[in-house]
Each structure stands twice: as structure tokens, then as C-alpha cells.
Short mmCIF file of C-alpha atoms and ligand atoms in Angstrom, two decimals:
data_model
loop_
_atom_site.label_atom_id
_atom_site.label_comp_id
_atom_site.label_asym_id
_atom_site.label_seq_id
_atom_site.Cartn_x
_atom_site.Cartn_y
_atom_site.Cartn_z
CA MET O 1 72.88 -72.72 -77.75
CA PHE O 2 75.91 -71.02 -79.29
CA PRO O 3 74.94 -67.66 -80.75
CA GLY O 4 76.75 -66.88 -83.94
CA PHE O 5 77.69 -70.49 -84.36
CA PHE O 6 76.37 -70.77 -87.89
CA CYS O 7 77.82 -67.45 -89.10
CA VAL O 8 81.41 -68.61 -88.70
CA LEU O 9 80.85 -71.90 -90.51
CA PRO O 10 81.31 -72.31 -94.23
CA LEU O 11 78.08 -72.41 -96.23
CA SER O 12 78.13 -76.18 -96.64
CA HIS O 13 78.06 -76.55 -92.85
CA VAL O 14 75.07 -74.24 -92.61
CA GLU O 15 73.17 -76.21 -95.22
CA PHE O 16 74.13 -79.39 -93.54
CA TYR O 17 72.88 -78.30 -90.14
CA LYS O 18 69.72 -76.91 -91.60
CA ALA O 19 69.08 -80.28 -93.17
CA VAL O 20 69.84 -82.39 -90.13
CA ASN O 21 68.17 -80.05 -87.65
CA ARG O 22 64.77 -80.05 -89.33
CA GLN O 23 62.06 -80.59 -86.78
CA PRO O 24 59.57 -83.33 -87.66
CA SER O 25 56.65 -80.95 -87.50
CA THR O 26 57.99 -78.57 -90.11
CA VAL O 27 57.23 -78.77 -93.80
CA ASN O 28 59.89 -80.58 -95.81
CA PRO O 29 61.83 -78.28 -98.18
CA MET O 30 61.45 -81.01 -100.83
CA LEU O 31 57.81 -79.98 -101.06
CA GLY O 32 58.52 -77.04 -103.29
CA LYS O 33 60.63 -79.12 -105.67
CA LEU O 34 58.01 -81.76 -106.42
CA THR O 35 55.70 -81.06 -109.30
CA GLY O 36 51.98 -81.16 -108.70
CA TRP O 37 52.24 -81.41 -104.92
CA ASP O 38 49.68 -78.64 -104.48
CA ASN O 39 47.05 -80.29 -106.72
CA THR O 40 44.04 -81.97 -105.23
CA ILE O 41 44.40 -85.70 -105.74
CA VAL O 42 41.85 -88.52 -105.82
CA ALA O 43 42.09 -92.32 -105.72
CA LEU O 44 40.30 -95.43 -104.61
CA ALA O 45 41.63 -96.25 -101.13
CA THR O 46 40.10 -99.73 -100.83
CA ALA O 47 41.10 -102.76 -102.90
CA PRO O 48 39.66 -102.74 -106.41
CA GLY O 49 36.84 -105.19 -107.12
CA ILE O 50 33.40 -105.83 -105.73
CA GLY O 51 32.91 -105.26 -102.00
CA ALA O 52 30.27 -104.10 -99.55
CA LEU O 53 31.91 -100.68 -99.46
CA GLY O 54 34.46 -98.76 -101.46
CA VAL O 55 36.34 -95.75 -100.10
CA ILE O 56 37.51 -92.94 -102.35
CA ARG O 57 39.99 -90.48 -100.90
CA LEU O 58 40.61 -86.85 -101.90
CA SER O 59 43.45 -84.74 -100.54
CA GLY O 60 44.46 -81.17 -101.31
CA PRO O 61 43.16 -77.61 -101.12
CA GLU O 62 40.09 -78.18 -103.32
CA SER O 63 38.95 -81.45 -101.73
CA ILE O 64 36.06 -79.93 -99.82
CA ASP O 65 34.92 -77.70 -102.72
CA ILE O 66 34.89 -80.72 -105.04
CA ILE O 67 32.84 -82.90 -102.72
CA ASN O 68 30.55 -79.98 -101.96
CA ALA O 69 29.78 -79.58 -105.66
CA LEU O 70 28.70 -83.23 -105.81
CA PHE O 71 26.97 -83.53 -102.44
CA HIS O 72 23.37 -82.41 -102.43
CA SER O 73 22.17 -82.95 -98.89
CA LYS O 74 23.92 -80.06 -97.14
CA ASN O 75 26.64 -77.46 -97.48
CA LEU O 76 29.87 -79.29 -96.59
CA SER O 77 32.06 -76.19 -96.86
CA ILE O 78 30.81 -74.97 -93.49
CA GLN O 79 31.03 -78.29 -91.68
CA PRO O 80 33.71 -78.78 -89.04
CA SER O 81 36.62 -81.21 -89.25
CA HIS O 82 36.25 -84.85 -88.24
CA THR O 83 32.55 -85.08 -89.09
CA LEU O 84 30.50 -87.62 -91.06
CA HIS O 85 27.70 -86.73 -93.51
CA VAL O 86 25.20 -89.03 -95.20
CA GLY O 87 23.65 -87.99 -98.49
CA LEU O 88 23.36 -88.28 -102.24
CA LEU O 89 26.17 -87.59 -104.70
CA LYS O 90 24.93 -86.10 -107.97
CA MET O 91 26.70 -85.10 -111.17
CA ASN O 92 24.65 -83.09 -113.70
CA ASP O 93 21.41 -84.19 -112.03
CA GLU O 94 22.40 -87.84 -112.28
CA ILE O 95 22.49 -89.58 -108.90
CA LEU O 96 25.82 -91.38 -108.55
CA ASP O 97 25.27 -93.09 -105.20
CA GLU O 98 24.16 -92.62 -101.63
CA VAL O 99 27.34 -92.16 -99.62
CA VAL O 100 28.92 -91.24 -96.30
CA VAL O 101 31.43 -88.41 -96.49
CA SER O 102 34.15 -87.98 -93.83
CA LEU O 103 35.72 -84.54 -93.58
CA TYR O 104 39.18 -83.83 -92.19
CA ARG O 105 40.43 -80.30 -92.33
CA ALA O 106 44.13 -79.39 -92.61
CA PRO O 107 46.37 -79.87 -90.72
CA LYS O 108 44.52 -82.52 -88.70
CA SER O 109 44.36 -85.17 -91.37
CA TYR O 110 46.42 -88.10 -92.62
CA THR O 111 48.19 -85.99 -95.24
CA GLY O 112 48.14 -82.71 -93.30
CA GLU O 113 45.92 -81.26 -96.08
CA ASP O 114 42.13 -81.08 -96.38
CA VAL O 115 41.07 -84.71 -96.80
CA VAL O 116 37.70 -86.13 -97.80
CA GLU O 117 36.84 -89.81 -97.70
CA ILE O 118 33.77 -90.97 -99.60
CA SER O 119 32.36 -94.32 -98.51
CA CYS O 120 30.24 -95.54 -101.39
CA HIS O 121 28.78 -98.91 -102.41
CA GLY O 122 31.61 -101.21 -103.42
CA SER O 123 30.90 -101.49 -107.15
CA THR O 124 33.79 -100.79 -109.52
CA HIS O 125 31.38 -98.95 -111.82
CA ILE O 126 30.12 -96.61 -109.06
CA GLU O 127 33.68 -95.98 -107.82
CA GLU O 128 34.85 -95.13 -111.33
CA LYS O 129 31.94 -92.74 -111.85
CA ILE O 130 32.64 -90.89 -108.58
CA ILE O 131 36.37 -90.65 -109.32
CA ALA O 132 35.62 -89.40 -112.86
CA ALA O 133 33.28 -86.74 -111.40
CA CYS O 134 36.01 -85.58 -108.98
CA VAL O 135 38.49 -85.37 -111.86
CA GLN O 136 35.99 -83.39 -113.93
CA LEU O 137 35.71 -80.94 -111.04
CA GLY O 138 39.49 -80.37 -110.87
CA ALA O 139 41.13 -83.25 -108.99
CA ARG O 140 43.85 -85.31 -110.61
CA LEU O 141 44.46 -89.04 -110.14
CA ALA O 142 46.92 -89.72 -107.34
CA ARG O 143 50.29 -91.32 -108.03
CA ALA O 144 51.31 -94.50 -106.21
CA GLY O 145 51.85 -93.76 -102.50
CA GLU O 146 51.11 -90.06 -103.00
CA PHE O 147 48.84 -89.69 -99.95
CA THR O 148 51.54 -91.06 -97.66
CA GLN O 149 54.24 -89.12 -99.51
CA ARG O 150 52.27 -85.93 -98.84
CA ALA O 151 51.99 -86.89 -95.16
CA PHE O 152 55.79 -87.25 -95.09
CA LEU O 153 56.39 -83.99 -96.95
CA LYS O 154 54.03 -82.14 -94.62
CA GLY O 155 56.01 -83.41 -91.63
CA LYS O 156 53.16 -85.64 -90.37
CA MET O 157 55.51 -88.60 -90.21
CA ASP O 158 59.13 -89.40 -90.93
CA LEU O 159 60.27 -91.76 -93.66
CA THR O 160 60.48 -94.82 -91.40
CA GLN O 161 56.86 -94.29 -90.37
CA ALA O 162 55.71 -93.74 -93.96
CA GLU O 163 57.41 -96.95 -95.08
CA ALA O 164 55.86 -98.79 -92.14
CA VAL O 165 52.39 -97.88 -93.44
CA ALA O 166 53.10 -100.04 -96.50
CA ASP O 167 54.55 -102.79 -94.30
CA LEU O 168 51.52 -102.74 -92.03
CA ILE O 169 49.14 -103.09 -94.95
CA ALA O 170 51.25 -105.94 -96.36
CA SER O 171 51.69 -107.70 -93.00
CA HIS O 172 50.39 -111.25 -92.99
CA SER O 173 51.63 -112.48 -89.63
CA GLU O 174 51.42 -111.27 -86.05
CA ALA O 175 55.17 -110.65 -85.87
CA ALA O 176 55.07 -108.52 -89.05
CA ARG O 177 52.07 -106.57 -87.78
CA LEU O 178 53.68 -105.84 -84.40
CA SER O 179 56.92 -104.69 -85.95
CA ALA O 180 55.26 -102.45 -88.58
CA LEU O 181 52.93 -100.97 -85.98
CA HIS O 182 55.84 -100.16 -83.67
CA THR O 183 57.71 -98.41 -86.50
CA MET O 184 54.61 -96.62 -87.79
CA ARG O 185 53.96 -95.24 -84.32
CA GLY O 186 57.44 -93.75 -84.33
CA GLY O 187 59.37 -96.35 -82.30
CA PHE O 188 62.27 -96.65 -84.72
CA ALA O 189 62.30 -92.90 -85.39
CA HIS O 190 62.54 -92.33 -81.64
CA ASP O 191 65.55 -94.67 -81.30
CA LEU O 192 67.32 -92.86 -84.12
CA LYS O 193 66.37 -89.39 -82.95
CA SER O 194 67.96 -89.77 -79.52
CA LEU O 195 71.09 -91.12 -81.19
CA ARG O 196 71.17 -88.24 -83.64
CA ASP O 197 70.49 -85.57 -81.04
CA GLN O 198 73.40 -86.70 -78.90
CA LEU O 199 75.74 -86.87 -81.87
CA LEU O 200 74.59 -83.43 -82.97
CA GLY O 201 75.34 -82.01 -79.52
CA PHE O 202 78.91 -83.25 -79.64
CA SER O 203 79.31 -82.30 -83.23
CA ALA O 204 78.34 -78.71 -82.38
CA LEU O 205 80.93 -78.61 -79.59
CA ILE O 206 83.67 -79.99 -81.80
CA GLU O 207 82.80 -77.58 -84.61
CA LEU O 208 82.99 -74.79 -82.05
CA GLU O 209 86.47 -75.90 -81.09
CA LEU O 210 87.44 -75.46 -84.74
CA ASP O 211 86.40 -71.82 -84.55
CA PHE O 212 88.69 -71.34 -81.57
CA SER O 213 91.47 -73.46 -82.99
CA GLN O 214 94.09 -70.76 -82.27
CA GLU O 215 93.29 -70.89 -78.58
CA ASP O 216 93.71 -74.64 -78.10
CA VAL O 217 90.45 -75.12 -76.17
CA GLU O 218 88.50 -78.37 -75.83
CA PHE O 219 84.74 -77.88 -75.47
CA ALA O 220 83.80 -81.48 -76.14
CA ASP O 221 84.77 -83.73 -73.25
CA ARG O 222 86.51 -86.61 -75.04
CA LYS O 223 85.74 -89.12 -72.29
CA LYS O 224 82.02 -88.40 -72.44
CA PHE O 225 82.19 -88.45 -76.22
CA TYR O 226 83.88 -91.85 -76.14
CA ALA O 227 81.12 -93.20 -73.87
CA LEU O 228 78.50 -91.76 -76.22
CA ILE O 229 80.10 -93.41 -79.25
CA GLU O 230 80.23 -96.74 -77.44
CA GLU O 231 76.54 -96.45 -76.59
CA ALA O 232 75.72 -95.39 -80.16
CA GLN O 233 77.63 -98.41 -81.46
CA ARG O 234 75.71 -100.69 -79.13
CA VAL O 235 72.35 -99.32 -80.29
CA THR O 236 73.34 -99.39 -83.95
CA ASN O 237 74.70 -102.93 -83.77
CA GLU O 238 71.56 -104.12 -82.03
CA LEU O 239 69.44 -102.59 -84.78
CA ILE O 240 71.64 -104.13 -87.48
CA GLU O 241 71.46 -107.48 -85.71
CA SER O 242 67.65 -107.24 -85.53
CA PHE O 243 67.54 -107.24 -89.34
CA LYS O 244 68.16 -110.99 -89.43
CA TYR O 245 64.94 -111.45 -87.53
CA GLY O 246 63.33 -108.52 -89.34
CA ASN O 247 64.00 -110.07 -92.72
CA VAL O 248 62.37 -113.25 -91.53
CA ILE O 249 59.35 -111.30 -90.27
CA ARG O 250 58.94 -109.50 -93.54
CA ASN O 251 59.53 -112.35 -95.95
CA GLY O 252 58.73 -115.40 -93.84
CA VAL O 253 61.18 -118.15 -92.93
CA GLN O 254 62.03 -120.45 -95.83
CA VAL O 255 62.05 -124.04 -94.59
CA ALA O 256 63.17 -126.73 -97.03
CA ILE O 257 62.12 -130.29 -96.19
CA VAL O 258 64.74 -132.61 -97.68
CA GLY O 259 65.73 -136.23 -97.43
CA LYS O 260 65.72 -139.52 -99.29
CA PRO O 261 62.65 -140.54 -101.28
CA ASN O 262 60.07 -142.16 -99.00
CA ALA O 263 61.54 -140.70 -95.79
CA GLY O 264 58.14 -139.09 -95.13
CA LYS O 265 58.66 -135.50 -96.32
CA SER O 266 55.23 -135.10 -97.89
CA THR O 267 53.58 -136.78 -94.90
CA LEU O 268 55.34 -134.29 -92.62
CA LEU O 269 54.24 -131.34 -94.76
CA ASN O 270 50.64 -132.54 -94.63
CA ARG O 271 50.91 -133.15 -90.89
CA LEU O 272 52.31 -129.67 -90.22
CA LEU O 273 49.61 -128.08 -92.37
CA ASN O 274 46.88 -130.37 -91.05
CA GLU O 275 45.72 -131.05 -94.58
CA GLN O 276 46.42 -133.32 -97.54
CA ARG O 277 48.47 -130.91 -99.59
CA ALA O 278 51.19 -133.18 -100.97
CA ILE O 279 50.71 -136.61 -102.51
CA VAL O 280 51.91 -139.32 -100.16
CA SER O 281 52.94 -142.58 -101.75
CA GLU O 282 55.08 -145.59 -101.10
CA ILE O 283 56.56 -145.22 -104.55
CA ALA O 284 59.89 -143.45 -104.25
CA GLY O 285 60.30 -140.25 -106.25
CA THR O 286 56.64 -139.19 -106.13
CA THR O 287 57.42 -135.55 -105.34
CA ARG O 288 59.22 -134.41 -108.45
CA ASP O 289 58.69 -130.70 -108.18
CA THR O 290 58.75 -128.52 -105.08
CA ILE O 291 55.52 -127.68 -103.24
CA GLU O 292 55.40 -124.49 -101.17
CA GLU O 293 52.91 -123.80 -98.39
CA VAL O 294 52.66 -121.20 -95.64
CA LEU O 295 52.37 -122.18 -92.00
CA VAL O 296 52.13 -119.61 -89.20
CA ILE O 297 53.43 -120.79 -85.83
CA GLU O 298 53.26 -118.40 -82.86
CA GLY O 299 52.89 -115.42 -85.15
CA ILE O 300 55.88 -116.29 -87.32
CA GLU O 301 55.33 -117.18 -90.95
CA PHE O 302 57.14 -120.27 -92.20
CA ARG O 303 57.27 -121.05 -95.91
CA LEU O 304 57.47 -124.81 -96.05
CA ILE O 305 58.98 -126.26 -99.19
CA ASP O 306 58.50 -129.98 -99.81
CA THR O 307 61.27 -131.00 -102.15
CA ALA O 308 61.91 -133.93 -104.42
CA GLY O 309 63.83 -136.63 -102.57
CA ILE O 310 67.54 -136.82 -103.02
CA ARG O 311 68.97 -140.16 -104.06
CA ALA O 312 72.41 -140.87 -105.39
CA HIS O 313 71.33 -142.14 -108.81
CA THR O 314 68.29 -141.82 -110.95
CA ASN O 315 67.79 -142.41 -114.66
CA ASP O 316 64.58 -140.43 -114.63
CA ARG O 317 65.31 -137.03 -116.23
CA ILE O 318 62.35 -135.32 -114.56
CA GLU O 319 63.33 -136.70 -111.15
CA SER O 320 66.91 -135.51 -111.58
CA MET O 321 65.63 -132.04 -112.54
CA GLY O 322 63.59 -132.12 -109.33
CA MET O 323 66.69 -133.04 -107.36
CA GLU O 324 68.57 -130.14 -108.89
CA LYS O 325 65.78 -127.82 -107.77
CA THR O 326 65.98 -129.35 -104.27
CA ARG O 327 69.65 -128.37 -104.01
CA GLU O 328 68.77 -124.85 -105.11
CA LYS O 329 65.99 -124.59 -102.49
CA MET O 330 68.30 -125.93 -99.79
CA GLU O 331 70.79 -123.19 -100.49
CA GLN O 332 68.13 -120.47 -100.40
CA ALA O 333 66.41 -121.81 -97.27
CA ASP O 334 66.81 -120.30 -93.80
CA ILE O 335 66.17 -123.69 -92.19
CA VAL O 336 66.60 -127.15 -93.68
CA LEU O 337 64.70 -130.07 -92.17
CA GLU O 338 66.56 -133.23 -93.04
CA ILE O 339 64.18 -136.18 -92.74
CA ILE O 340 65.72 -139.58 -92.07
CA ASP O 341 63.62 -142.73 -92.18
CA ALA O 342 64.09 -144.36 -88.76
CA SER O 343 62.97 -147.73 -90.11
CA SER O 344 65.87 -147.84 -92.55
CA PRO O 345 68.19 -145.13 -91.30
CA VAL O 346 70.98 -144.08 -93.60
CA GLU O 347 73.04 -141.07 -92.79
CA GLU O 348 73.00 -138.56 -95.61
CA ASN O 349 75.75 -136.08 -95.86
CA ILE O 350 73.67 -133.20 -97.03
CA PRO O 351 76.01 -130.35 -97.85
CA ILE O 352 74.48 -127.50 -95.85
CA GLU O 353 75.66 -125.23 -93.06
CA LYS O 354 75.10 -126.80 -89.66
CA GLN O 355 73.30 -123.78 -88.19
CA LYS O 356 70.62 -124.11 -90.89
CA LEU O 357 70.02 -127.79 -90.27
CA ILE O 358 67.45 -129.57 -88.09
CA ARG O 359 67.82 -133.34 -88.41
CA ILE O 360 64.72 -135.40 -87.87
CA LEU O 361 64.30 -139.11 -87.44
CA ASN O 362 60.85 -139.91 -88.81
CA LYS O 363 58.68 -143.05 -88.52
CA ILE O 364 59.64 -143.71 -84.90
CA ASP O 365 56.34 -145.56 -84.61
CA LEU O 366 57.99 -148.33 -86.60
CA VAL O 367 61.05 -148.55 -84.40
CA ASN O 368 61.56 -151.45 -82.04
CA ASN O 369 61.00 -150.44 -78.40
CA THR O 370 62.88 -153.31 -76.83
CA LYS O 371 65.86 -151.49 -75.40
CA PRO O 372 64.62 -148.24 -73.87
CA ILE O 373 67.23 -147.90 -71.14
CA LEU O 374 67.86 -144.37 -70.02
CA SER O 375 71.31 -144.85 -68.52
CA THR O 376 72.79 -146.22 -71.71
CA VAL O 377 71.67 -143.28 -73.77
CA ASN O 378 74.35 -140.81 -74.69
CA SER O 379 74.63 -138.56 -71.65
CA THR O 380 75.00 -135.41 -73.73
CA LEU O 381 71.38 -135.70 -74.83
CA SER O 382 69.01 -133.12 -73.42
CA THR O 383 66.48 -134.40 -70.88
CA ASP O 384 63.69 -134.11 -73.40
CA LEU O 385 65.53 -136.10 -75.97
CA MET O 386 66.66 -138.65 -73.40
CA TYR O 387 63.02 -139.07 -72.55
CA ASP O 388 62.16 -139.49 -76.20
CA ALA O 389 65.06 -141.78 -76.69
CA ALA O 390 64.36 -143.88 -73.67
CA ARG O 391 60.68 -144.09 -74.38
CA ARG O 392 60.74 -144.81 -78.03
CA GLN O 393 64.11 -145.45 -79.46
CA ASP O 394 66.28 -148.34 -80.22
CA ILE O 395 69.62 -147.39 -78.68
CA SER O 396 71.43 -148.32 -81.85
CA LEU O 397 69.83 -145.29 -83.48
CA HIS O 398 71.75 -143.09 -81.08
CA ASP O 399 74.97 -144.88 -81.87
CA LYS O 400 74.27 -144.22 -85.49
CA PHE O 401 73.11 -140.63 -84.98
CA PRO O 402 74.89 -139.19 -81.97
CA ASP O 403 73.67 -135.69 -82.86
CA PRO O 404 72.30 -134.31 -79.54
CA ASP O 405 69.82 -132.09 -81.36
CA LEU O 406 68.32 -134.90 -83.40
CA MET O 407 64.53 -134.86 -83.22
CA PHE O 408 62.30 -137.90 -83.14
CA ILE O 409 58.93 -137.77 -84.82
CA SER O 410 56.25 -139.81 -86.43
CA ALA O 411 54.64 -137.78 -89.18
CA LYS O 412 52.02 -140.51 -89.36
CA THR O 413 50.93 -140.49 -85.69
CA SER O 414 51.82 -136.85 -84.97
CA SER O 415 54.23 -137.79 -82.23
CA GLY O 416 56.93 -135.12 -81.76
CA ILE O 417 55.24 -132.66 -84.15
CA ASP O 418 54.56 -130.03 -81.47
CA LYS O 419 58.17 -130.26 -80.36
CA LEU O 420 59.29 -129.79 -83.95
CA LYS O 421 57.13 -126.67 -84.26
CA ARG O 422 58.69 -125.33 -81.06
CA ALA O 423 62.16 -126.06 -82.46
CA LEU O 424 61.32 -124.05 -85.60
CA VAL O 425 60.20 -121.05 -83.55
CA ASP O 426 63.26 -121.32 -81.26
CA ARG O 427 65.56 -121.42 -84.26
CA VAL O 428 64.12 -118.08 -85.43
CA LEU O 429 63.94 -116.35 -82.05
CA GLN O 430 67.33 -117.72 -80.89
CA GLY O 431 66.46 -117.50 -77.22
CA LYS O 432 64.93 -114.03 -77.49
CA LYS O 433 61.28 -113.22 -76.93
CA MET O 434 59.22 -112.21 -79.91
CA ARG O 435 60.37 -108.64 -80.19
CA GLU O 436 58.01 -105.84 -79.43
CA GLY O 437 60.68 -103.17 -79.73
CA THR O 438 62.30 -101.98 -82.93
CA VAL O 439 63.06 -104.62 -85.51
CA VAL O 440 64.70 -103.42 -88.69
CA THR O 441 62.78 -105.04 -91.54
CA ASN O 442 63.75 -102.72 -94.35
CA ALA O 443 66.90 -103.36 -96.42
CA ARG O 444 67.32 -99.61 -97.05
CA HIS O 445 67.44 -98.94 -93.31
CA HIS O 446 69.79 -101.87 -92.79
CA ASP O 447 72.23 -100.58 -95.44
CA ALA O 448 72.18 -97.06 -93.97
CA LEU O 449 72.71 -98.42 -90.44
CA LYS O 450 75.77 -100.31 -91.65
CA GLN O 451 77.14 -97.02 -92.96
CA VAL O 452 76.37 -95.42 -89.57
CA ALA O 453 78.26 -98.26 -87.87
CA THR O 454 81.28 -97.73 -90.13
CA ALA O 455 81.28 -93.99 -89.38
CA LEU O 456 80.96 -94.63 -85.62
CA ASN O 457 83.86 -97.03 -85.80
CA GLU O 458 85.95 -94.38 -87.57
CA ILE O 459 85.06 -91.87 -84.84
CA ARG O 460 86.12 -94.34 -82.18
CA ILE O 461 89.43 -95.03 -83.91
CA GLY O 462 89.85 -91.28 -84.26
CA LEU O 463 89.30 -90.77 -80.53
CA ASP O 464 91.72 -93.60 -79.71
CA ASN O 465 94.33 -91.84 -81.81
CA ASN O 466 93.62 -88.32 -80.55
CA LEU O 467 92.59 -87.23 -84.01
CA SER O 468 92.00 -83.52 -84.56
CA GLY O 469 88.50 -82.04 -84.27
CA ASP O 470 88.11 -81.36 -88.01
CA LEU O 471 88.75 -85.01 -88.91
CA LEU O 472 86.45 -86.24 -86.14
CA SER O 473 83.76 -83.87 -87.28
CA LEU O 474 83.93 -85.31 -90.79
CA ASP O 475 83.10 -88.79 -89.51
CA ILE O 476 80.35 -87.43 -87.26
CA ARG O 477 78.82 -85.78 -90.32
CA HIS O 478 78.90 -89.13 -92.12
CA ALA O 479 77.12 -90.82 -89.21
CA LEU O 480 74.52 -88.03 -89.07
CA HIS O 481 74.04 -88.11 -92.82
CA TYR O 482 73.20 -91.81 -92.88
CA LEU O 483 70.94 -91.52 -89.82
CA GLY O 484 69.14 -88.69 -91.62
CA GLU O 485 68.79 -90.84 -94.74
CA ILE O 486 66.81 -93.41 -92.77
CA THR O 487 64.35 -90.94 -91.29
CA GLY O 488 64.16 -88.78 -94.41
CA GLU O 489 65.87 -85.66 -93.08
CA VAL O 490 68.49 -86.09 -95.78
CA THR O 491 66.82 -87.15 -98.99
CA ASN O 492 66.27 -86.37 -102.64
CA GLU O 493 63.39 -86.52 -105.10
CA GLU O 494 64.70 -89.61 -106.87
CA GLN O 495 64.92 -91.56 -103.63
CA LEU O 496 61.43 -90.50 -102.59
CA SER O 497 59.96 -91.55 -105.95
CA TRP O 498 61.68 -94.90 -105.55
CA ILE O 499 60.33 -95.43 -102.04
CA PHE O 500 56.77 -94.24 -102.63
CA GLY O 501 56.58 -95.72 -106.13
CA LYS O 502 56.46 -99.14 -104.47
CA PHE O 503 53.24 -98.22 -102.64
CA CYS O 504 49.81 -98.86 -104.16
CA ILE O 505 47.73 -96.09 -105.61
CA GLY O 506 45.43 -94.73 -102.90
CA LYS O 507 47.92 -95.32 -100.07
P1 LIG A 601 58.50 -138.66 -99.25
O1 LIG A 601 58.88 -139.36 -100.52
O2 LIG A 601 59.71 -138.39 -98.40
O3 LIG A 601 57.68 -137.42 -99.46
O4 LIG A 601 57.65 -139.71 -98.40
P2 LIG A 601 56.06 -139.80 -98.20
O5 LIG A 601 55.59 -138.72 -97.31
O6 LIG A 601 55.41 -139.91 -99.56
O7 LIG A 601 55.95 -141.13 -97.39
C1 LIG A 601 56.42 -142.39 -97.90
C2 LIG A 601 55.72 -143.51 -97.15
O8 LIG A 601 56.08 -143.49 -95.78
C3 LIG A 601 54.19 -143.41 -97.19
O9 LIG A 601 53.64 -144.70 -97.35
C4 LIG A 601 53.83 -142.85 -95.81
O10 LIG A 601 52.54 -143.24 -95.38
C5 LIG A 601 54.92 -143.46 -94.96
N1 LIG A 601 55.21 -142.64 -93.77
C6 LIG A 601 55.55 -141.37 -93.71
N2 LIG A 601 55.77 -140.97 -92.44
C7 LIG A 601 55.53 -142.05 -91.67
C8 LIG A 601 55.59 -142.28 -90.27
O11 LIG A 601 55.88 -141.43 -89.44
N3 LIG A 601 55.32 -143.56 -89.85
C9 LIG A 601 54.98 -144.55 -90.73
N4 LIG A 601 54.72 -145.73 -90.21
N5 LIG A 601 54.91 -144.36 -92.03
C10 LIG A 601 55.19 -143.12 -92.52
#
């Protein structure tokens, strides 16, 4: 756009712009720095162990030659890309297996290199023999995440997409799958790219002003720039905010069920899970340790933790250890369900933040129904709860527990359980729909976005105070740097090893 722009900048600027301007389709300069990146690699792509099928993946320049040396049914070196071939694999006249070979020629493959996938019978012994044969013919065993790392280095995907591959494989709920899929398909990268492109445009104009500093010209319209920064802040803050939900999607929502012994915690856990997981007993203090179970409601994973009951005094050492663990779990939990026995209600003052708490009156089937008069019920109660209250509750319970969000259930009869499940989902979604757009689920992205937000704030303060172009440009560079860290435009070998080292071998 501005011929000669780079020549007048100091070298560090040139390097910087080269780094941040890299197009996604170009080969990453890191490629040359990594050792062994041009080897042909091999690994089992399916989970180890016995299965109907096992898939072995090769990637690199010799992939097709290696498979061709083993494959005896036809000449694979002349076969086109994206084709399947059935035949026998042989090593030194020994038949290894009858397999299906898929061929993908560079650059139209997952890694951008020649890729071969061998579908064999899912025996560990057969898989090991085929991998050993490939190694004997020149392949080396792949490092953890190396296939996806190669895809990143070849510009097939950015870092957010590469990381989403691991998230997608690890996803165990609908919400996690949707979010990982969106990121893997480039949704997050797209959000960041438009932000970066706009910042880059202004940055170029401001840097240009620096070159004409003697002439007191202003290329970058400060009003437009201000509007851009405001918009960038809005987008960034929304992404940062989505991490709360993203964290929940990735790790599940920790729900601690607490309350006095015999309040019905274990019965509630069993009821929610629809199975007899915890021991239910009339003897107080039965649950001495915590029990954890996973429950998926509307695509969100909840990790239910049935805790030992809390009572003021116990001489039982094991029970008191259990109570100590309960306090620990309560602190760690995202949501705490406090169960109160409606047949002998005693208000506990459980020391937890209010926004974490859902208070539940259990055993409403035992409560006297003699005074169900709607008009006398606390008028601040929601219609639903008034209905519950009027239908089932002794009014004195409301005097005792004026909490408008109090829920009424019977873990024994199932009454109110669906409403409780709804309340759990609502607490997570906080009035929003289950997100289909970008949800930040990765702590690394979240940290970098916070740095972007800080830099954007500095730019805004700078604009408010009519700061000079060189100081503004410094903050813009910070914002661009951290945006680039998320997508992988700005990165280093150590960081890449850390990210891809967490992948499995074969990914
Ligand atoms: P925990 O110590 O809090 O885990 O309590 P439990 O789940 O072991 O329940 C204690 C007793 O209360 C058991 O006899 C349960 O059958 C009974 N119980 C639990 N929930 C209800 C309920 O909703 N209604 C009635 N009537 N009994 C319940």
C-alpha cells in the first residue's frame, strides 16, 4: 500500500511486520529451525489396544515409497491423490496383513505433506509389525502431536485450529464438541484476524506519520482509530468473558452437594443420575468420603460431588476428615447445592459466595399441606415458586427461608428434579443461549487476550491524551504481538514443543 514503507523503518520493525503479516497459507519460518521436520514419520493414529481396525499414519516425503515397498498388489507410486487401495502388506516375503491404504499427496493432505494411512486389523501385534517395517524402510517414530504440528508449520491451520484438534478429540459433551469444532474450522482465527488486520492498517498509517514527523501530517484519522479501538475492546472483552463458560465446557461444572447428614444428598445424587450410586441410609454420617459422578444435562457436563454431611460436632475422626474434605470441595466447586431437610429444617450458614449457591429444600413430600394459600406467600417469589409453595408448602417454611430462589424438591419422589436440572443449566448459561460462536476454552488464549485488552486500554488512554504516534505505535505492537501469539504468527520452538507435547502420539 505504501511503497518504500519498510525501507525507512529500523530493522526490528521490518522483522516485526514480516512476522505479523505472514499469510496463513505460507510455510512457517519456524520450519527450518526444527530438527527432523523433513523426515518421514510414522505412528498409530487409533487408540492402542484391540479393535476391529487400527490406522497407522505416515507423513513426509518418503511416505509413498515406503508403503509401495511393502504393498504387493499394485504400484502405489503412480496412483493419484485421495485414492484407496486394498491389498497385502509384505516384509521380506512375510505377509503382515491385508490392508486398505489411503493416499494423500502433498499439499492436499492433513499435514500438507505426502500422507499415507494404513487401515489394518486392530491387533497390537500386527500394528507393531507394520510400524516396525515402516521404520526399517526409513521412517522414524512420530513425536507427540507431530502430525498436527506439521500441519501448523506448513500453514494448513493456525495455532488455535491445531489446539482445537486436541480439544475435539478430548470433547466429552455436546457443548465441548461444538466449541472445538467452531475453533478448528477457523472461527476463532477469523475473529482475531479481522481484529489484527484493522489494527495493522492503523499501525501502518501511524508508522508512516513517524517517517514524515518533520512535516506534522496526520495520516491516521484519530476519530476512526478511537472507534476501532472501542470495537476491538468490545470483541476482546467478549472473548475474555466467554472463558468463564469455556472453562466450564472444557472441564465440566463442579457441583458440590452439601448439607447436614440425612438431608438427602445421596438420594439426590442417585435421583439425578437415575442409578443407585451412593449409599442411602437413615444413619447420619454414612457418606464419609466424597463421591464424584458425571451428569450431562443439555450438552453441559456437570461433575456432581456428593460430600460428607456437615454437622457442628462429631467425635468420629473419619467423619471429621470427611467434613474437612467437604469444605475443600465447596471452595473448589462452581456451584454448591445446599440441601436442607424440609421435615426438620434448620438454616445452615454455609460459608460460600452467594452466586455459587443454590439452596434446596428436600423431602417436601413429608411436609404438611394444610396451609397452601397463595396470597399469603411472600410476594417476591417467582410465579413458579409461588405455585410450588402454594401447592406443597407449609407457609412457615417461607417465613423461615425467605430466599426467593429457594427450590423445593423431593429426591425420593422426583418432584422438582427437572426444575433443579434447569436451574443448573441456567446458572451456567446465565441467560445466554448455548454458544455456537467462539468460546475461549484455552487458558493460553485467555492469558494472551488479557494482554491484548491491557494494550488496547493503553492505546485508548494514549488517544485520550493525544499521545504521540511513536508511543501509540508501541502499544499497537504489543496488542498485535499478543494476538499473533494466539494464532501462532508470533511463536518460538519452546512454546510449540510445549503446546504439541500435550497431544498424543499419532495426532
Ligand atoms: P445424606 O446423609 O444427606 O446423604 O442423606 P441420604 O440420601 O442418605 O438420606 C437420608 C434419609 O432420608 C434416607 O432414609 C432417605 O431415604 C431419606 N430421604 C432422602 N430424600 C428424601 C425425600 O425427598 N423424601 C423422603 N421422604 N425421604 C427422603
